[in-house]
Coordinates of C-alpha atoms and ligand atoms in Angstrom, one line a residue:
M1320 CA 23.8 -2.5 -29.2
P1321 CA 22.6 -5.7 -27.5
K1322 CA 18.8 -5.9 -28.2
K1323 CA 17.9 -7.3 -24.8
Y1324 CA 19.3 -4.5 -22.7
D1325 CA 16.9 -3.6 -20.0
P1326 CA 17.4 -0.1 -18.5
Y1327 CA 15.0 -0.7 -15.6
Q1328 CA 16.8 -3.8 -14.5
N1329 CA 20.1 -1.8 -14.8
M1330 CA 18.7 0.8 -12.5
C1331 CA 17.7 -1.8 -9.9
D1332 CA 21.1 -3.4 -10.1
I1333 CA 22.8 -0.1 -9.4
M1334 CA 20.3 0.5 -6.5
D1335 CA 21.4 -2.9 -5.0
E1336 CA 25.0 -1.9 -5.3
A1337 CA 24.4 1.5 -3.7
A1338 CA 22.4 -0.2 -0.9
S1339 CA 25.3 -2.4 0.0
F1340 CA 27.6 0.6 0.2
L1341 CA 25.1 2.2 2.5
G1342 CA 24.6 -0.9 4.6
Y1343 CA 20.9 -1.1 3.9
A1344 CA 18.8 -4.3 4.4
K1345 CA 16.5 -5.4 1.6
R1346 CA 13.4 -4.0 3.4
D1347 CA 15.0 -0.6 3.6
Y1348 CA 14.9 0.0 -0.1
E1349 CA 12.9 -2.8 -1.8
P1350 CA 9.9 -0.5 -2.5
L1351 CA 12.2 1.7 -4.7
K1352 CA 12.7 -1.3 -7.0
H1353 CA 8.9 -1.4 -7.8
P1354 CA 7.0 1.5 -9.4
E1355 CA 4.1 2.5 -7.1
R1356 CA 1.5 2.6 -9.9
E1357 CA 1.4 1.8 -13.6
L1358 CA -1.4 2.9 -16.0
V1359 CA -1.6 1.5 -19.5
V1360 CA -4.1 3.1 -21.9
A1361 CA -5.3 2.4 -25.4
I1362 CA -5.9 5.8 -27.1
P1363 CA -8.3 5.9 -30.1
V1364 CA -7.7 8.8 -32.5
E1365 CA -9.7 9.8 -35.5
M1366 CA -7.2 10.4 -38.3
D1367 CA -7.6 13.2 -40.8
D1368 CA -8.6 10.7 -43.6
G1369 CA -11.5 9.4 -41.5
T1370 CA -9.8 6.2 -40.4
L1371 CA -9.3 5.3 -36.7
E1372 CA -6.0 4.4 -35.1
V1373 CA -5.5 3.1 -31.5
F1374 CA -2.2 4.1 -29.8
Q1375 CA -0.7 2.6 -26.7
G1376 CA 0.0 5.1 -23.9
Y1377 CA 1.5 4.9 -20.4
R1378 CA 1.8 6.8 -17.1
I1379 CA 4.1 5.2 -14.6
Q1380 CA 4.4 6.6 -11.0
H1381 CA 7.6 5.3 -9.6
S1382 CA 7.7 6.9 -6.1
S1383 CA 5.8 9.6 -4.2
V1384 CA 7.6 9.1 -1.0
R1385 CA 9.3 12.6 -1.1
G1386 CA 6.4 14.4 -2.7
P1387 CA 4.1 14.4 -5.8
C1388 CA 5.3 12.4 -8.7
K1389 CA 7.0 14.4 -11.5
G1390 CA 8.2 13.5 -14.9
G1391 CA 7.9 14.1 -18.6
I1392 CA 5.8 12.8 -21.5
R1393 CA 7.4 11.3 -24.5
F1394 CA 5.9 10.6 -27.9
H1395 CA 8.2 8.1 -29.7
Q1396 CA 7.8 4.9 -31.8
D1397 CA 10.1 3.0 -29.4
V1398 CA 8.2 3.9 -26.1
D1399 CA 7.4 0.7 -24.1
L1400 CA 6.5 -0.2 -20.6
N1401 CA 10.1 -1.0 -19.5
E1402 CA 11.5 2.2 -20.9
M1403 CA 8.8 4.1 -19.1
R1404 CA 9.6 2.3 -15.8
A1405 CA 13.3 3.2 -16.1
L1406 CA 12.6 6.8 -17.0
A1407 CA 10.1 7.1 -14.0
G1408 CA 12.7 5.6 -11.6
W1409 CA 15.4 7.9 -12.8
M1410 CA 13.0 10.9 -12.1
S1411 CA 12.7 9.8 -8.4
L1412 CA 16.4 9.6 -8.1
K1413 CA 17.0 12.9 -9.9
S1414 CA 14.5 14.8 -7.7
A1415 CA 16.3 13.4 -4.7
V1416 CA 19.8 14.3 -6.0
V1417 CA 18.8 17.9 -6.4
N1418 CA 16.8 17.7 -3.2
I1419 CA 13.5 19.0 -4.4
P1420 CA 10.2 17.7 -2.8
Y1421 CA 9.1 15.5 -5.7
G1422 CA 8.9 11.8 -6.5
G1423 CA 9.3 10.4 -10.0
A1424 CA 7.0 9.5 -12.9
K1425 CA 7.1 9.2 -16.7
G1426 CA 4.5 9.0 -19.4
G1427 CA 4.5 8.4 -23.1
V1428 CA 2.7 7.2 -26.2
T1429 CA 4.1 4.7 -28.7
V1430 CA 3.8 6.9 -31.8
D1431 CA 6.0 8.5 -34.4
P1432 CA 4.7 12.1 -34.1
S1433 CA 6.4 13.1 -37.4
K1434 CA 3.8 11.0 -39.2
L1435 CA 0.8 12.9 -37.6
S1436 CA -0.7 16.2 -38.7
R1437 CA -1.0 18.9 -36.1
N1438 CA -4.7 18.2 -35.6
E1439 CA -4.1 14.5 -35.1
L1440 CA -1.3 15.3 -32.6
R1441 CA -3.7 17.5 -30.7
R1442 CA -6.5 14.9 -30.6
L1443 CA -4.0 12.3 -29.5
T1444 CA -2.7 14.6 -26.7
R1445 CA -6.2 15.4 -25.5
R1446 CA -7.5 11.9 -25.4
Y1447 CA -4.3 10.6 -23.7
T1448 CA -4.6 13.4 -21.1
A1449 CA -8.3 12.5 -20.5
M1450 CA -7.3 8.8 -20.0
I1451 CA -4.5 9.5 -17.5
S1452 CA -6.5 12.3 -15.8
P1453 CA -7.7 10.1 -12.9
I1454 CA -4.1 9.8 -11.6
I1455 CA -2.5 13.2 -12.4
G1456 CA -3.0 16.6 -10.8
P1457 CA -1.0 19.3 -9.1
E1458 CA -1.0 17.4 -5.8
R1459 CA -0.4 14.0 -7.2
D1460 CA 1.5 13.8 -10.5
I1461 CA 2.7 16.7 -12.7
P1462 CA 3.8 15.9 -16.3
A1463 CA 6.3 18.0 -18.4
P1464 CA 7.8 17.9 -21.9
D1465 CA 10.3 15.2 -23.0
V1466 CA 11.4 13.8 -26.4
N1467 CA 9.1 15.0 -29.2
T1468 CA 6.8 17.0 -26.8
N1469 CA 7.0 20.7 -26.2
A1470 CA 5.3 23.7 -24.6
E1471 CA 2.4 23.7 -27.1
I1472 CA 1.6 20.1 -26.2
M1473 CA 1.8 20.9 -22.5
G1474 CA -0.7 23.8 -23.1
W1475 CA -3.1 21.3 -24.7
L1476 CA -2.6 19.0 -21.7
M1477 CA -3.3 21.8 -19.2
D1478 CA -6.4 22.9 -21.2
T1479 CA -7.8 19.3 -21.4
Y1480 CA -7.3 18.6 -17.7
S1481 CA -8.9 22.0 -16.8
M1482 CA -11.9 21.4 -19.1
L1483 CA -12.5 18.1 -17.4
K1484 CA -12.3 19.6 -13.9
G1485 CA -14.3 22.7 -14.9
Y1486 CA -11.8 25.4 -14.0
T1487 CA -8.2 26.4 -15.0
I1488 CA -5.5 24.4 -13.2
P1489 CA -2.1 25.5 -14.5
G1490 CA -0.2 23.5 -11.8
V1491 CA -1.2 20.2 -13.4
V1492 CA 1.7 20.4 -15.9
T1493 CA 5.0 22.3 -16.3
G1494 CA 6.8 23.4 -19.4
K1495 CA 3.7 25.3 -20.6
P1496 CA 3.8 28.4 -22.8
V1497 CA 4.7 31.4 -20.5
Q1498 CA 1.5 33.1 -21.5
I1499 CA -0.6 30.5 -19.8
G1500 CA 1.5 30.0 -16.6
G1501 CA 4.8 28.6 -17.9
S1502 CA 7.9 29.8 -16.1
L1503 CA 10.5 32.0 -17.7
G1504 CA 13.6 29.9 -18.2
R1505 CA 11.9 26.5 -18.2
Q1506 CA 12.4 25.7 -21.9
E1507 CA 16.2 26.2 -21.6
A1508 CA 16.5 24.8 -18.1
T1509 CA 17.7 21.3 -18.8
G1510 CA 20.3 22.5 -21.3
R1511 CA 21.3 25.3 -18.9
G1512 CA 21.7 22.7 -16.1
V1513 CA 23.9 20.6 -18.4
M1514 CA 26.1 23.7 -19.0
L1515 CA 26.2 24.5 -15.3
T1516 CA 27.3 20.9 -14.5
V1517 CA 30.0 21.0 -17.2
V1518 CA 31.3 24.3 -15.8
D1519 CA 31.3 22.9 -12.3
Y1520 CA 33.1 19.8 -13.5
V1521 CA 35.8 21.6 -15.5
N1522 CA 36.4 23.9 -12.5
Y1523 CA 36.8 20.9 -10.3
A1524 CA 39.1 19.0 -12.7
K1525 CA 41.0 22.2 -13.5
I1526 CA 40.3 22.1 -17.3
E1527 CA 40.3 25.3 -19.3
P1528 CA 37.2 25.8 -21.5
A1529 CA 39.2 26.8 -24.5
T1530 CA 41.2 23.5 -24.4
C1531 CA 38.0 21.4 -24.0
P1532 CA 36.4 20.7 -27.4
I1533 CA 32.8 19.4 -27.0
I1534 CA 30.7 17.0 -29.1
V1535 CA 26.9 17.1 -28.5
Q1536 CA 24.7 14.2 -29.8
G1537 CA 21.1 15.4 -30.2
A1538 CA 20.4 19.0 -31.2
G1539 CA 17.0 19.2 -29.5
N1540 CA 15.8 21.1 -26.5
V1541 CA 18.5 19.8 -24.2
G1542 CA 21.4 19.4 -26.6
L1543 CA 21.2 22.6 -28.7
T1544 CA 20.6 24.8 -25.6
A1545 CA 23.6 23.2 -23.8
A1546 CA 25.8 23.6 -26.9
L1547 CA 24.9 27.3 -27.4
L1548 CA 25.4 28.1 -23.7
L1549 CA 28.7 26.2 -23.6
K1550 CA 29.9 28.1 -26.7
E1551 CA 29.1 31.4 -24.8
K1552 CA 31.3 30.1 -21.9
G1553 CA 34.2 29.7 -24.3
F1554 CA 34.1 25.9 -25.1
P1555 CA 34.6 25.0 -28.8
I1556 CA 31.7 23.0 -30.1
V1557 CA 33.2 20.6 -32.6
G1558 CA 30.4 18.2 -33.3
L1559 CA 26.6 18.2 -33.3
S1560 CA 23.9 15.9 -34.6
D1561 CA 20.2 15.1 -34.8
V1562 CA 18.3 11.9 -35.8
T1563 CA 19.5 12.4 -39.4
G1564 CA 23.2 12.4 -38.5
G1565 CA 25.8 15.0 -37.5
V1566 CA 28.5 17.5 -38.5
Y1567 CA 32.0 17.7 -37.2
N1568 CA 34.8 20.3 -37.4
P1569 CA 37.9 20.0 -35.2
A1570 CA 38.4 23.8 -35.5
G1571 CA 34.9 24.4 -34.1
L1572 CA 31.4 24.6 -35.7
D1573 CA 29.8 27.9 -36.7
M1574 CA 27.2 27.7 -33.9
E1575 CA 25.4 30.9 -35.1
R1576 CA 24.8 29.3 -38.5
A1577 CA 23.7 26.0 -36.8
E1578 CA 21.3 27.7 -34.4
K1579 CA 19.6 29.7 -37.2
H1580 CA 19.3 26.6 -39.3
I1581 CA 17.9 24.3 -36.6
K1582 CA 15.7 26.9 -34.9
G1583 CA 14.3 27.5 -38.4
G1584 CA 12.8 24.0 -38.2
N1585 CA 15.4 22.3 -40.3
M1586 CA 17.2 19.1 -39.7
I1587 CA 21.0 19.2 -39.7
D1588 CA 22.2 19.0 -43.3
T1589 CA 24.8 20.3 -45.7
A1590 CA 23.5 23.9 -45.2
I1591 CA 25.5 24.0 -41.9
L1592 CA 28.7 22.9 -43.6
H1593 CA 31.4 25.6 -43.8
G1594 CA 35.2 25.5 -44.1
G1595 CA 36.5 22.1 -42.9
T1596 CA 33.1 20.9 -41.6
K1597 CA 32.2 17.4 -42.6
R1598 CA 29.0 15.3 -42.4
V1599 CA 29.2 12.2 -40.2
T1600 CA 26.8 9.5 -38.9
N1601 CA 25.6 9.5 -35.3
E1602 CA 27.7 6.4 -34.7
E1603 CA 30.9 8.1 -36.1
L1604 CA 30.2 11.3 -34.1
L1605 CA 30.5 9.6 -30.8
E1606 CA 33.9 8.2 -31.6
L1607 CA 35.5 11.4 -32.9
D1608 CA 38.2 13.5 -31.2
C1609 CA 37.0 15.7 -28.4
E1610 CA 37.6 16.3 -24.7
L1611 CA 34.0 16.2 -23.5
L1612 CA 31.0 14.3 -25.0
I1613 CA 27.4 15.2 -24.3
P1614 CA 24.9 12.5 -25.4
A1615 CA 21.6 14.4 -25.4
A1616 CA 19.3 12.3 -27.6
L1617 CA 18.0 9.0 -26.3
E1618 CA 18.9 6.0 -24.2
N1619 CA 21.5 3.3 -24.8
Q1620 CA 23.7 5.3 -27.3
I1621 CA 27.0 4.4 -25.6
H1622 CA 27.1 0.6 -25.4
E1623 CA 29.6 -2.2 -25.3
G1624 CA 30.1 -1.9 -29.1
N1625 CA 31.4 1.7 -29.0
A1626 CA 32.5 2.4 -25.4
G1627 CA 36.0 1.2 -26.2
K1628 CA 36.3 3.6 -29.1
I1629 CA 35.2 6.8 -27.4
K1630 CA 38.0 9.5 -27.4
A1631 CA 36.4 11.9 -24.9
T1632 CA 37.9 11.9 -21.4
V1633 CA 34.6 13.1 -19.9
I1634 CA 31.0 12.2 -20.7
V1635 CA 28.2 14.5 -19.4
E1636 CA 24.9 12.7 -19.8
G1637 CA 22.3 15.2 -21.1
A1638 CA 19.9 12.4 -22.1
N1639 CA 18.4 10.0 -19.7
G1640 CA 20.2 6.6 -19.7
P1641 CA 22.5 7.1 -22.7
T1642 CA 25.1 4.7 -21.3
T1643 CA 24.4 1.0 -20.8
K1644 CA 25.7 -0.9 -17.8
A1645 CA 28.3 -2.8 -19.9
A1646 CA 29.5 0.5 -21.4
D1647 CA 29.8 2.1 -17.9
Q1648 CA 32.2 -0.7 -16.9
I1649 CA 34.4 -0.2 -20.0
L1650 CA 34.5 3.5 -19.5
Q1651 CA 35.4 3.1 -15.9
D1652 CA 38.3 0.7 -16.9
R1653 CA 39.4 3.3 -19.4
K1654 CA 39.3 6.0 -16.7
I1655 CA 36.7 8.1 -18.7
V1656 CA 34.7 10.1 -16.2
V1657 CA 30.9 9.9 -16.6
V1658 CA 28.9 12.7 -15.0
P1659 CA 25.5 10.9 -14.6
D1660 CA 22.1 11.9 -16.1
I1661 CA 20.4 12.1 -12.7
L1662 CA 22.7 15.0 -11.8
A1663 CA 23.6 16.5 -15.2
N1664 CA 20.1 16.8 -16.7
A1665 CA 18.3 17.7 -13.5
G1666 CA 17.9 21.4 -14.5
G1667 CA 14.6 20.7 -16.2
V1668 CA 12.9 19.3 -13.1
V1669 CA 14.3 22.0 -10.9
V1670 CA 12.7 24.8 -13.0
S1671 CA 9.6 22.7 -13.4
Y1672 CA 9.5 22.8 -9.6
F1673 CA 9.8 26.6 -9.7
E1674 CA 7.0 26.8 -12.3
W1675 CA 4.7 24.6 -10.1
I1676 CA 5.4 26.9 -7.1
Q1677 CA 4.6 30.0 -9.2
N1678 CA 1.3 28.3 -10.4
L1679 CA 0.3 27.3 -6.9
D1680 CA 1.0 30.8 -5.5
H1681 CA -0.2 32.7 -8.6
L1682 CA 3.2 34.3 -9.0
S1683 CA 5.5 35.1 -11.9
W1684 CA 9.2 35.3 -11.2
E1685 CA 11.9 37.2 -13.2
L1686 CA 14.2 35.2 -15.4
E1687 CA 17.3 36.3 -13.4
R1688 CA 15.8 34.9 -10.2
V1689 CA 14.9 31.6 -11.9
N1690 CA 18.4 31.2 -13.4
Q1691 CA 20.1 32.1 -10.2
M1692 CA 18.1 29.7 -8.1
L1693 CA 18.7 27.0 -10.7
A1694 CA 22.4 27.6 -10.5
D1695 CA 22.4 27.5 -6.7
I1696 CA 20.6 24.2 -6.6
M1697 CA 22.7 22.6 -9.4
H1698 CA 25.9 23.6 -7.7
K1699 CA 24.8 22.3 -4.3
A1700 CA 23.9 18.9 -5.9
F1701 CA 27.2 18.8 -7.7
I1702 CA 29.0 19.4 -4.4
D1703 CA 26.9 16.7 -2.6
V1704 CA 27.8 14.2 -5.4
I1705 CA 31.5 15.0 -5.5
S1706 CA 31.7 14.8 -1.7
Q1707 CA 30.2 11.2 -1.8
M1708 CA 32.5 10.3 -4.7
N1709 CA 35.6 11.3 -2.8
Q1710 CA 34.5 10.1 0.6
R1711 CA 33.7 6.6 -0.7
N1712 CA 36.0 6.4 -3.7
V1713 CA 33.2 5.5 -6.1
T1714 CA 32.3 6.6 -9.6
M1715 CA 30.2 9.8 -10.0
R1716 CA 27.2 7.7 -11.0
M1717 CA 27.4 5.6 -7.9
A1718 CA 27.9 8.7 -5.8
A1719 CA 24.8 10.3 -7.3
Y1720 CA 22.8 7.1 -6.5
L1721 CA 24.1 7.1 -2.9
V1722 CA 23.0 10.7 -2.4
A1723 CA 19.6 9.9 -3.9
M1724 CA 19.1 6.6 -2.1
E1725 CA 20.0 8.1 1.3
R1726 CA 17.3 10.7 0.8
L1727 CA 14.6 8.3 -0.5
V1728 CA 15.3 5.7 2.2
E1729 CA 15.3 8.3 4.9
A1730 CA 11.9 9.6 3.8
T1731 CA 10.5 6.0 3.6
K1732 CA 11.7 5.3 7.1
L1733 CA 10.3 8.6 8.5
R1734 CA 6.9 8.0 6.9
G1735 CA 6.8 4.3 7.8
I1736 CA 4.8 1.7 5.8
F1737 CA 1.0 2.1 5.7
P1738 CA -1.0 0.5 7.3
Ligands
NAD2932 N1 13.2 18.2 -22.2 C1 13.6 18.2 -20.9 O1 13.4 19.0 -20.1 C2 14.5 17.0 -20.5 C3 14.8 16.9 -19.1 C4 15.7 15.9 -18.7 C5 16.1 15.0 -19.6 N2 15.7 15.0 -20.9 C6 16.3 14.0 -21.8 O2 17.1 14.6 -22.8 C7 17.0 13.8 -24.0 C8 16.6 14.7 -25.1 O3 15.4 15.3 -24.8 P1 14.9 16.6 -25.5 O4 13.8 17.2 -24.7 O5 16.0 17.5 -25.9 O6 14.2 16.0 -26.8 P2 14.0 16.7 -28.3 O7 12.9 15.9 -28.9 O8 13.8 18.2 -28.1 O9 15.4 16.4 -29.0 C9 15.9 15.2 -29.2 C10 17.1 15.3 -30.2 O10 17.7 14.1 -30.4 C11 17.7 13.8 -31.8 N3 17.6 12.3 -32.0 C12 16.5 11.5 -31.8 N4 16.9 10.2 -32.0 C13 18.2 10.2 -32.3 C14 19.1 9.2 -32.5 N5 18.8 7.9 -32.6 N6 20.4 9.6 -32.7 C15 20.8 10.8 -32.6 N7 20.0 11.9 -32.4 C16 18.7 11.5 -32.2 C17 16.5 14.5 -32.4 O11 16.7 14.7 -33.8 C18 16.6 15.8 -31.6 O12 17.6 16.6 -32.2 C19 16.1 12.6 -23.7 O13 16.8 11.5 -23.2 C20 15.2 13.2 -22.5 O14 14.6 12.2 -21.7 C21 14.9 16.0 -21.4

């Protein structure tokens, strides 16, 4: 993978291209190429052995033109400002594609959380929350989980923010435990949205699930949920991985065994092997035989070095930004369809929106209602993107950018520029 790849610049380049399709002048969309607000914090944490470490943290608010900023918090050793900017920008586009009244944001801390104890992780989360507290809140910017953060961490965030304000404010964060204001269905929402998008796509392309073997990279919240739901829908899951590597079986993996093993807190290893299943590296996994590939781990996994070797005919992006710009061109030349991240993984932000509404109105909705409303919104977004794609004869990624940019630019024009 080329080291200098810049996902934020890539996003701006696609915006330029989309703007020329839409006939926009520079002034119509230039603000979208600049995050509205960027906060960088240095977070001191007392470690269990009495030493003190200082971690770098970020909260980037890309756009609030369509509503409060919204986006996850990532704890990962590779987090940096440019990655945060790209992730925040994609959130603005994603909220616009599914047409919910949010802007986009992202936050993170440069840390390998697997090296912290639970108490260190809690102190880090609380101090980070306190340091970004001046710019977050239910009306201005609402965080959520992302890579290496979960419901428990969102609960600590909600508690810290509430302690600082002096009363309980569940609406400051989504993806919380259900017992303290989380929504039913939120934890599975991104993976469920990926499944709904795959089902919409195969119906559109007239592909039978049973003849559509799937490989999923990243057996985390998004990837494992999507794999399990797709298996229920009749798709064979032939490959699955985590950061330690993957497993592959052209006859289909034993997903019950995999689910038990992974949900038991284990990394993928030989315990999941069964007749005909072999261990593979993450690099090999992406290039193995399948019909549909779901990268659901991190950015830049499909790049110019491997895009020419991918055997899938369809890629559905569960992760944010898994495909580089150079890879996108190679895939397009090879007629491999890419269902883009800003559509395919939008299920999480949609149910976050439902959670926020429930918090603001002191309500608690049934799971069936949440899942049905999610399905309706995802389907409508899919139709909007497919219509643009066919109308303008563009890739699905460009079509999704066109849908999002039209909504963002329209909102900017209606609001006008202050003062
Ligand atoms: N959680 C959400 O609601 C949500 C919403 C939208 C998009 N996303 C995106 O989905 C992706 C995954 O997020 P998640 O919440 O499932 O995270 P997670 O931490 O639950 O899971 C990440 C998975 O990827 C694996 N992984 C990490 N590095 C890897 C590597 N280099 N190669 C292969 N596998 C690797 C991990 O072992 C783990 O299985 C991210 O790009 C995230 O931004 C998440």
